[in-house]
mmCIF file of C-alpha atoms in Angstrom:
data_model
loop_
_atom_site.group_PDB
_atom_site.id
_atom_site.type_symbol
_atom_site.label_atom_id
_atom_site.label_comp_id
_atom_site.label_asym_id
_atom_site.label_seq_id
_atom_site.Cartn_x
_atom_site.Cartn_y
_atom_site.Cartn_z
ATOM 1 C CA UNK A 1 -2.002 -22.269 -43.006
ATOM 2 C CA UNK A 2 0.795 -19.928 -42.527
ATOM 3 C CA UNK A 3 -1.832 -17.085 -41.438
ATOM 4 C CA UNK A 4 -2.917 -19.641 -38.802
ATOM 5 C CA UNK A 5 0.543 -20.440 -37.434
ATOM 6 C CA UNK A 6 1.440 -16.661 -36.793
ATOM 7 C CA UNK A 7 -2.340 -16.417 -35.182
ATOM 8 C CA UNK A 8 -1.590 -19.407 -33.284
ATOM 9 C CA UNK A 9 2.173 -18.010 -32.182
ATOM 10 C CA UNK A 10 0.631 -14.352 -31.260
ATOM 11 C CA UNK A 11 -2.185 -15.941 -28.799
ATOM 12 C CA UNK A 12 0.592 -17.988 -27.181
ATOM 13 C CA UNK A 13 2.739 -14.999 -26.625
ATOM 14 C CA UNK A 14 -0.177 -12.925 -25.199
ATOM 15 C CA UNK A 15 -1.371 -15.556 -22.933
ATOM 16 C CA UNK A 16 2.413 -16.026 -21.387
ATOM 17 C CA UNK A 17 2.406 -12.551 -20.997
ATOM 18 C CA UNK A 18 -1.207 -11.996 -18.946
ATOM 19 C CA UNK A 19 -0.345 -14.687 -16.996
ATOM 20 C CA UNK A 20 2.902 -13.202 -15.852
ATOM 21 C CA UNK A 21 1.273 -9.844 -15.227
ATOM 22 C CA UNK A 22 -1.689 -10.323 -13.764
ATOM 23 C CA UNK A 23 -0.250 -11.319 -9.899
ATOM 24 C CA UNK A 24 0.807 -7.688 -9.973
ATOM 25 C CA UNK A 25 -2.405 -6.014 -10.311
ATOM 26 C CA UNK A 26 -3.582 -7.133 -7.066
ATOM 27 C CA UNK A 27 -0.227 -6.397 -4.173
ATOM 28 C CA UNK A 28 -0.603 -4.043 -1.173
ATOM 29 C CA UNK A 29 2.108 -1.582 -2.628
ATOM 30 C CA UNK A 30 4.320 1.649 -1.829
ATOM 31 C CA UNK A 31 5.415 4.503 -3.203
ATOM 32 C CA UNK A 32 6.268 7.847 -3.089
ATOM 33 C CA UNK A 33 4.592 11.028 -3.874
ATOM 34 C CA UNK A 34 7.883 12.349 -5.929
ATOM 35 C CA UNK A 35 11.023 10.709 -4.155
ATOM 36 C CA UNK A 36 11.923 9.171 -1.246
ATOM 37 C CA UNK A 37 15.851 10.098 -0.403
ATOM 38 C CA UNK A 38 17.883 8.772 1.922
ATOM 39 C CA UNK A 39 18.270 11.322 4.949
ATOM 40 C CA UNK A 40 14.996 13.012 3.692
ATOM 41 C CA UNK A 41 11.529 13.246 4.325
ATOM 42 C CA UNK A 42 8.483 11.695 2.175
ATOM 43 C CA UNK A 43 5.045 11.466 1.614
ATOM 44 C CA UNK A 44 4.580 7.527 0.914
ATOM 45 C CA UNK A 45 1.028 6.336 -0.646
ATOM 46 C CA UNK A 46 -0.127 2.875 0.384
ATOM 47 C CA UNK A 47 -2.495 1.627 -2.661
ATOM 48 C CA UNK A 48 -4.775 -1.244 -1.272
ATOM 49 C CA UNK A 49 -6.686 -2.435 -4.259
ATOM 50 C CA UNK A 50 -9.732 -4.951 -3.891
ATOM 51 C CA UNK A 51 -9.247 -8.519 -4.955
ATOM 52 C CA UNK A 52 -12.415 -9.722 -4.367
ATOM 53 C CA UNK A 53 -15.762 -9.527 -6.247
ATOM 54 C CA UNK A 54 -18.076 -10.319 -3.082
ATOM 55 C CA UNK A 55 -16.588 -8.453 -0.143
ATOM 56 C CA UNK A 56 -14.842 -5.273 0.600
ATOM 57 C CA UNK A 57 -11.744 -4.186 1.952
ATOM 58 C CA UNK A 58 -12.838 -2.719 5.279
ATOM 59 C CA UNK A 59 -9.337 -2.804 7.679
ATOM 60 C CA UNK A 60 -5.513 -1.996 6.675
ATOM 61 C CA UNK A 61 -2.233 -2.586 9.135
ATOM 62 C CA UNK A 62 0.911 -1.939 8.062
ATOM 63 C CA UNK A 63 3.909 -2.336 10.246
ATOM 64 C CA UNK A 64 6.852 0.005 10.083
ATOM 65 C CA UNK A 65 10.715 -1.131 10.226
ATOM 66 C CA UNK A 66 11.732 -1.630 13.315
ATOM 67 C CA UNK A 67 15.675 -2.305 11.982
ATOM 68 C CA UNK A 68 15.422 1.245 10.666
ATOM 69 C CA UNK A 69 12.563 3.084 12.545
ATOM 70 C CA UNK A 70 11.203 6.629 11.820
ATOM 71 C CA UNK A 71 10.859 9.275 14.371
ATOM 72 C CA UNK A 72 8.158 11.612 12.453
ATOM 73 C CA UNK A 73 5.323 9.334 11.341
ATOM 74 C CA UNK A 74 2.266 11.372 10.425
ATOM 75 C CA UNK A 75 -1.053 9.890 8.103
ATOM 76 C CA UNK A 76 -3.110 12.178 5.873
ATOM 77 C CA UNK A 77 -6.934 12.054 6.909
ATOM 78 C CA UNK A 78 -8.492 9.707 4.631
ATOM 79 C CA UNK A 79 -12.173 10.627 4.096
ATOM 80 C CA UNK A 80 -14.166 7.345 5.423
ATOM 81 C CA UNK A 81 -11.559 6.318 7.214
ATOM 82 C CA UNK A 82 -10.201 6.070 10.551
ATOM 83 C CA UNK A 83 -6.321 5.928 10.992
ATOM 84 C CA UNK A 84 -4.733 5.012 14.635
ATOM 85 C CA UNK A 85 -0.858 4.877 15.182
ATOM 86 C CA UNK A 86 0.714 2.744 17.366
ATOM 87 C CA UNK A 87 4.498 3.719 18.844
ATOM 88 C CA UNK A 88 6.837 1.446 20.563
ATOM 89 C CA UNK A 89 9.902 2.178 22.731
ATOM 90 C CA UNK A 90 13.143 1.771 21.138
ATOM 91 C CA UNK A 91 16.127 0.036 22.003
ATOM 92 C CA UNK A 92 18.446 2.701 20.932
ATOM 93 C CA UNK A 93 17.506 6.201 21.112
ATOM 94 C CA UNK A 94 17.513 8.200 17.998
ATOM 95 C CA UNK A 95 18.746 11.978 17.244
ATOM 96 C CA UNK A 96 15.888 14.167 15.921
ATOM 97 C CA UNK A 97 16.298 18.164 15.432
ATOM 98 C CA UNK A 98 18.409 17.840 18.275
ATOM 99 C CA UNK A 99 16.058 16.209 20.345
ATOM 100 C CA UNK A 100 16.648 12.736 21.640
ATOM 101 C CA UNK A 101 13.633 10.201 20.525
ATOM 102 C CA UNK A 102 12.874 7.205 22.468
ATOM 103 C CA UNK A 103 10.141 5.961 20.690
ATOM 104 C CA UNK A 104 9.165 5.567 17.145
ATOM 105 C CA UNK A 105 5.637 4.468 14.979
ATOM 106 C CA UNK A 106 5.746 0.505 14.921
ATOM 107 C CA UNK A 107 2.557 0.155 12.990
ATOM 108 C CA UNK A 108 -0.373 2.271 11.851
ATOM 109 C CA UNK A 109 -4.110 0.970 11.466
ATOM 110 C CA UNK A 110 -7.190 1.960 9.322
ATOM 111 C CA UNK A 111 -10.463 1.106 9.994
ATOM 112 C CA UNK A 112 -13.180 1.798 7.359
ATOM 113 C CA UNK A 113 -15.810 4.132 8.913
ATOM 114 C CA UNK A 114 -18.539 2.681 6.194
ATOM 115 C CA UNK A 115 -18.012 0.448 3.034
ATOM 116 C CA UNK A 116 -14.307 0.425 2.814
ATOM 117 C CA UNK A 117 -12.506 -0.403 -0.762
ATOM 118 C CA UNK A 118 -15.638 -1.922 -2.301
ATOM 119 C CA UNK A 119 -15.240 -4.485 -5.303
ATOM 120 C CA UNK A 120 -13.739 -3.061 -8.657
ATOM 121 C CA UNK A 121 -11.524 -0.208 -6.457
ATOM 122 C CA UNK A 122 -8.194 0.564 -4.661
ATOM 123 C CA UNK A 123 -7.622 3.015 -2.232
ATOM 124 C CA UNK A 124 -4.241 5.283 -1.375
ATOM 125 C CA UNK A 125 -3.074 6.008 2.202
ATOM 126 C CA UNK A 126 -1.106 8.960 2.046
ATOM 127 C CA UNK A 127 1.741 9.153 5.083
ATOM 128 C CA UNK A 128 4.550 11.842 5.408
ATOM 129 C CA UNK A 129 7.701 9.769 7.027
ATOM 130 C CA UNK A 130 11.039 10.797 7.885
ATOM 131 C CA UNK A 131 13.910 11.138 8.942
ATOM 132 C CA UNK A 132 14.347 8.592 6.179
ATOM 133 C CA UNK A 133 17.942 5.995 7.049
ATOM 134 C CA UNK A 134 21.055 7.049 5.324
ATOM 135 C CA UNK A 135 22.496 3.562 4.950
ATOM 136 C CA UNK A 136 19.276 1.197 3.736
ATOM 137 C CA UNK A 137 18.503 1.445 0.029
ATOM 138 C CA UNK A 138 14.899 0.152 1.184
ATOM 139 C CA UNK A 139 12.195 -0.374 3.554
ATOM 140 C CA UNK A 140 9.928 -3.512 3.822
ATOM 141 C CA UNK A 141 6.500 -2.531 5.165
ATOM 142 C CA UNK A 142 4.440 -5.573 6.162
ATOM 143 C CA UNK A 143 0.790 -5.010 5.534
ATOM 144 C CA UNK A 144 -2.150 -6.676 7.172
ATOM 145 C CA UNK A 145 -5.662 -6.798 4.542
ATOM 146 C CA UNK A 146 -9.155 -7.602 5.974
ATOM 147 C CA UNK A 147 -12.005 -7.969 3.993
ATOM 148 C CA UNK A 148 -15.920 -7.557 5.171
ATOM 149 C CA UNK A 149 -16.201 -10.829 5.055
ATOM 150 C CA UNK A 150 -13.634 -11.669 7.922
ATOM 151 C CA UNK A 151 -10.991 -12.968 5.355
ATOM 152 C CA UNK A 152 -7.615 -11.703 5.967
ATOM 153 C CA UNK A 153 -4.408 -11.783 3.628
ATOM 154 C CA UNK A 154 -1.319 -11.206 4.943
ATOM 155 C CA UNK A 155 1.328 -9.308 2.779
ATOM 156 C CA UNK A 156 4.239 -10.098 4.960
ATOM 157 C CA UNK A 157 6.959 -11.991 2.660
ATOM 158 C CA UNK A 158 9.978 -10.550 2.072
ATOM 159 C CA UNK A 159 11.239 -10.253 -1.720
ATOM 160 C CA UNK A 160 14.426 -11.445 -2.844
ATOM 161 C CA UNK A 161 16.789 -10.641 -5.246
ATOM 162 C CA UNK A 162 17.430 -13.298 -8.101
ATOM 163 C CA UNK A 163 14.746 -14.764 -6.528
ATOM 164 C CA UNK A 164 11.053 -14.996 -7.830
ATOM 165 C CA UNK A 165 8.308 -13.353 -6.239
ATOM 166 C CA UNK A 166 6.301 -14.866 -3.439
ATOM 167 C CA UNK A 167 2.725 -15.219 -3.446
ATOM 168 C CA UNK A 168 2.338 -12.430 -1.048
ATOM 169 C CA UNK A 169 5.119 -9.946 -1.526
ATOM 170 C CA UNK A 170 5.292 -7.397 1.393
ATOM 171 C CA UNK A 171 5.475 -3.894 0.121
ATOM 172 C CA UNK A 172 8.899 -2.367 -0.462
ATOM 173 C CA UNK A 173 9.886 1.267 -0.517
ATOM 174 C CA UNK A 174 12.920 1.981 -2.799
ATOM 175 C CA UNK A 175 15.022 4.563 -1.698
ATOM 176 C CA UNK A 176 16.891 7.256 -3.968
ATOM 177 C CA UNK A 177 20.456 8.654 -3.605
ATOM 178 C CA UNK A 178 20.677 11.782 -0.932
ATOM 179 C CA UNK A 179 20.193 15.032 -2.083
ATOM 180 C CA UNK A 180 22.303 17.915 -1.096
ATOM 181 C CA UNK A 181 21.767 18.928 2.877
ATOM 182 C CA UNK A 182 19.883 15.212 3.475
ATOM 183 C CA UNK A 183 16.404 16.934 3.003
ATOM 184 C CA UNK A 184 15.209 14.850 0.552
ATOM 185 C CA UNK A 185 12.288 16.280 -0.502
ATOM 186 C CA UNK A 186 11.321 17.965 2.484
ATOM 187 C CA UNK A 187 10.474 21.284 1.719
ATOM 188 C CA UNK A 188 6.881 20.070 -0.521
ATOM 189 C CA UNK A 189 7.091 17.159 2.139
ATOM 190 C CA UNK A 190 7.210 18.524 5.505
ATOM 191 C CA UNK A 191 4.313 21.652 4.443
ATOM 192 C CA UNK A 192 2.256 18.274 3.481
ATOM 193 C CA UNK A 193 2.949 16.405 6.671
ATOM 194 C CA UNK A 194 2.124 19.924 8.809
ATOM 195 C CA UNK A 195 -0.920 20.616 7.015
ATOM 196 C CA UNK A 196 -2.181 16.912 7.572
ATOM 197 C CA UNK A 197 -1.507 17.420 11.280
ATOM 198 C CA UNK A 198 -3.264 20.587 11.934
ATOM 199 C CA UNK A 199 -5.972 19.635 9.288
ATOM 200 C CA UNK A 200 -8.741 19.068 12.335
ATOM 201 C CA UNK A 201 -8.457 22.547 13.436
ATOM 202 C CA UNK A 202 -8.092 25.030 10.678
ATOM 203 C CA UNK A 203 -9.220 25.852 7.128
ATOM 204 C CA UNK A 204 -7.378 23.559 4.985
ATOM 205 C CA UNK A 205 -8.939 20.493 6.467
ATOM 206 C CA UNK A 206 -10.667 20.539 3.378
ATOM 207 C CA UNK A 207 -7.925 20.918 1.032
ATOM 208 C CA UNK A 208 -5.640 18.174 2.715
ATOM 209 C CA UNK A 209 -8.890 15.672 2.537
ATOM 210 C CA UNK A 210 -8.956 16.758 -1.285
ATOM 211 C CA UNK A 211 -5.736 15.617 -2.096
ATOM 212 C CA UNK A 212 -6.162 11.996 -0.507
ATOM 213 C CA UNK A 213 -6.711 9.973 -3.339
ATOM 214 C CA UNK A 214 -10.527 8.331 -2.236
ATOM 215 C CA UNK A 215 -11.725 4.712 -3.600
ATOM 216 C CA UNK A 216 -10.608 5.048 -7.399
ATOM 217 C CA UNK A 217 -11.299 2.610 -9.998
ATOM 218 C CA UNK A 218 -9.563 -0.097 -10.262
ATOM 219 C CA UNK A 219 -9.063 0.156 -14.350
ATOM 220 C CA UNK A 220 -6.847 3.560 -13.992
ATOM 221 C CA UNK A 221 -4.098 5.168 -15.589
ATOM 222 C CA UNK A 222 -1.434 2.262 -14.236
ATOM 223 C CA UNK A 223 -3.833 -0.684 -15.451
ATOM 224 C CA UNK A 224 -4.209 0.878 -18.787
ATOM 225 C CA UNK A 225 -0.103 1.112 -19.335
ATOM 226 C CA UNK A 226 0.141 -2.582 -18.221
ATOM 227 C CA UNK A 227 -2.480 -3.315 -20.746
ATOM 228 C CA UNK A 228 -0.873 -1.405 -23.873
ATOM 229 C CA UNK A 229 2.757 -3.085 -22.500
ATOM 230 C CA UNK A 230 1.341 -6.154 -23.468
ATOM 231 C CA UNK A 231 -0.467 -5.113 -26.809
ATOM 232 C CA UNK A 232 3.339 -3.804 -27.555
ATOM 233 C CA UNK A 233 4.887 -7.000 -26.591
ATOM 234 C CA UNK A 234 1.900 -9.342 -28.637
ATOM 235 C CA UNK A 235 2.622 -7.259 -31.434
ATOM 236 C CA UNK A 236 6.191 -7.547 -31.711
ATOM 237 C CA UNK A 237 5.629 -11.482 -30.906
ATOM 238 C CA UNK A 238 3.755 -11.498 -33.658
ATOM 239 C CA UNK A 239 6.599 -9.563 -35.926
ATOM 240 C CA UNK A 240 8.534 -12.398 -34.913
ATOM 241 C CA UNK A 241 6.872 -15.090 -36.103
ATOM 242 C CA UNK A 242 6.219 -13.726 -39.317
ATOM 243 C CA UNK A 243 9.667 -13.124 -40.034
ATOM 244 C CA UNK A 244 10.586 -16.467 -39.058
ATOM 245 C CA UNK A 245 7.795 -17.980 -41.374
ATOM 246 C CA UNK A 246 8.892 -15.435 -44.175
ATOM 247 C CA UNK A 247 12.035 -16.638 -44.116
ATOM 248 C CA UNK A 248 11.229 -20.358 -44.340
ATOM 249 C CA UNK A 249 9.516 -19.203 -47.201
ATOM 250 C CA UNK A 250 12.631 -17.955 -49.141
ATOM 251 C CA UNK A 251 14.564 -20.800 -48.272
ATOM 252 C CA UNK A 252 11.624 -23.317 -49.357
ATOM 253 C CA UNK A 253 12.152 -21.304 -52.811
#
């Protein structure tokens, strides 16, 4: 009987727990490829996983900050993919290398050239941005998700603090504290971001497609972390309850 309670106690407590985690498998996120500091430059990945088991992912838009837009704006070639970038005039100018910019990248759009993100995968969009803003500590990206079958899912709510999240969270770039001379990290950064811009006409086309992270499986190394986080937290649920039932026990005695 007392086997049966703890069984009964550790099934609750893993069911609470995939519940609360599974939402997160399935958001149009950000992040960086090392760090992303404020008055640097970065290489961000957007990870588009599939959420559907009948059509693919075949179109991506994300929209860029305009309350804190970026001068240099620059997508790796994704193989299979075709990436256009759309600029828009700013209000205020900004001050780049000394250079006066008038207009910055407002969105950026990729177009499957064949099957897209098919059912079971997620796909990264690699894109070196900079100069990154000194006084934000993050960026909301709205992103725009169409599937083959004409469905479209719009990842355009903004998280709050204290707040939970909303059905479909925008993606959010945290930035880190400024590192000495505001370069962030620039120097791994920028060579990225140059050899993704002369990639069409020289030798390391090849080696900038190679590090573009293609259609991987969905059930990767991040999947497989969530999944032992909650075998840790079942088993310790289940630590708990026999405690509490041992200790019943004593005082039954």
């Amino acid at each position: 009987m007392k086997a049966s309670r703890i069984a009964t106690v550790g099934a609750l407590a893993g069911t609470a727990v995939l519940a609360l985690s599974v939402p997160a498998f399935a958001h149009v996120s950000v992040q960086p490829e090392g760090t992303a500091a404020k008055g640097g430059y970065a290489v961000v990945d957007f990870k588009v996983p599939n959420e559907r088991d009948n059509a693919s992912t075949t179109k991506l838009e994300v929209t860029f900050p305009t309350d804190h837009p970026l001068a240099s704006v620059m997508p790796q070639p994704v193989p299979g993919w075709k990436a256009e970038v759309t600029k828009s005039k700013l209000d205020k100018p900004l001050e780049m290398h000394g250079k006066k910019i008038t207009e910055a990248v407002s969105k950026v759009t990729w177009t499957a050239d064949g099957k897209g993100v098919e059912p079971g995968f997620f796909q990264k969009f690699p894109v070196s941005v900079g100069t990154l803003p000194e006084d934000a500590d993050e960026l909301v990206f709205k992103a725009i998700q169409t599937y083959s079958n004409k469905e479209v899912v719009r990842w355009i709510e903004v998280p709050q603090e204290g707040q939970e999240e909303p059905e479909n969270p925008a993606p959010v770039l945290e930035l880190s504290a400024a590192e000495e001379g505001h370069h962030g990290s620039s120097s791994s950064d920028k060579a990225s971001a140059e050899a993704s811009a002369e990639a069409s006409d020289s030798d390391d086309a090849e080696a900038a497609s190679a590090k573009t992270d293609a259609a991987e499986p969905a059930d990767s190394s991040d999947t497989t972390a969530r999944v032992l986080g909650v075998v840790g937290i079942v088993v310790g649920a289940l630590g708990v309850a026999y405690g509490v039932i041992a200790g019943r026990r004593r005082t039954d005695a």
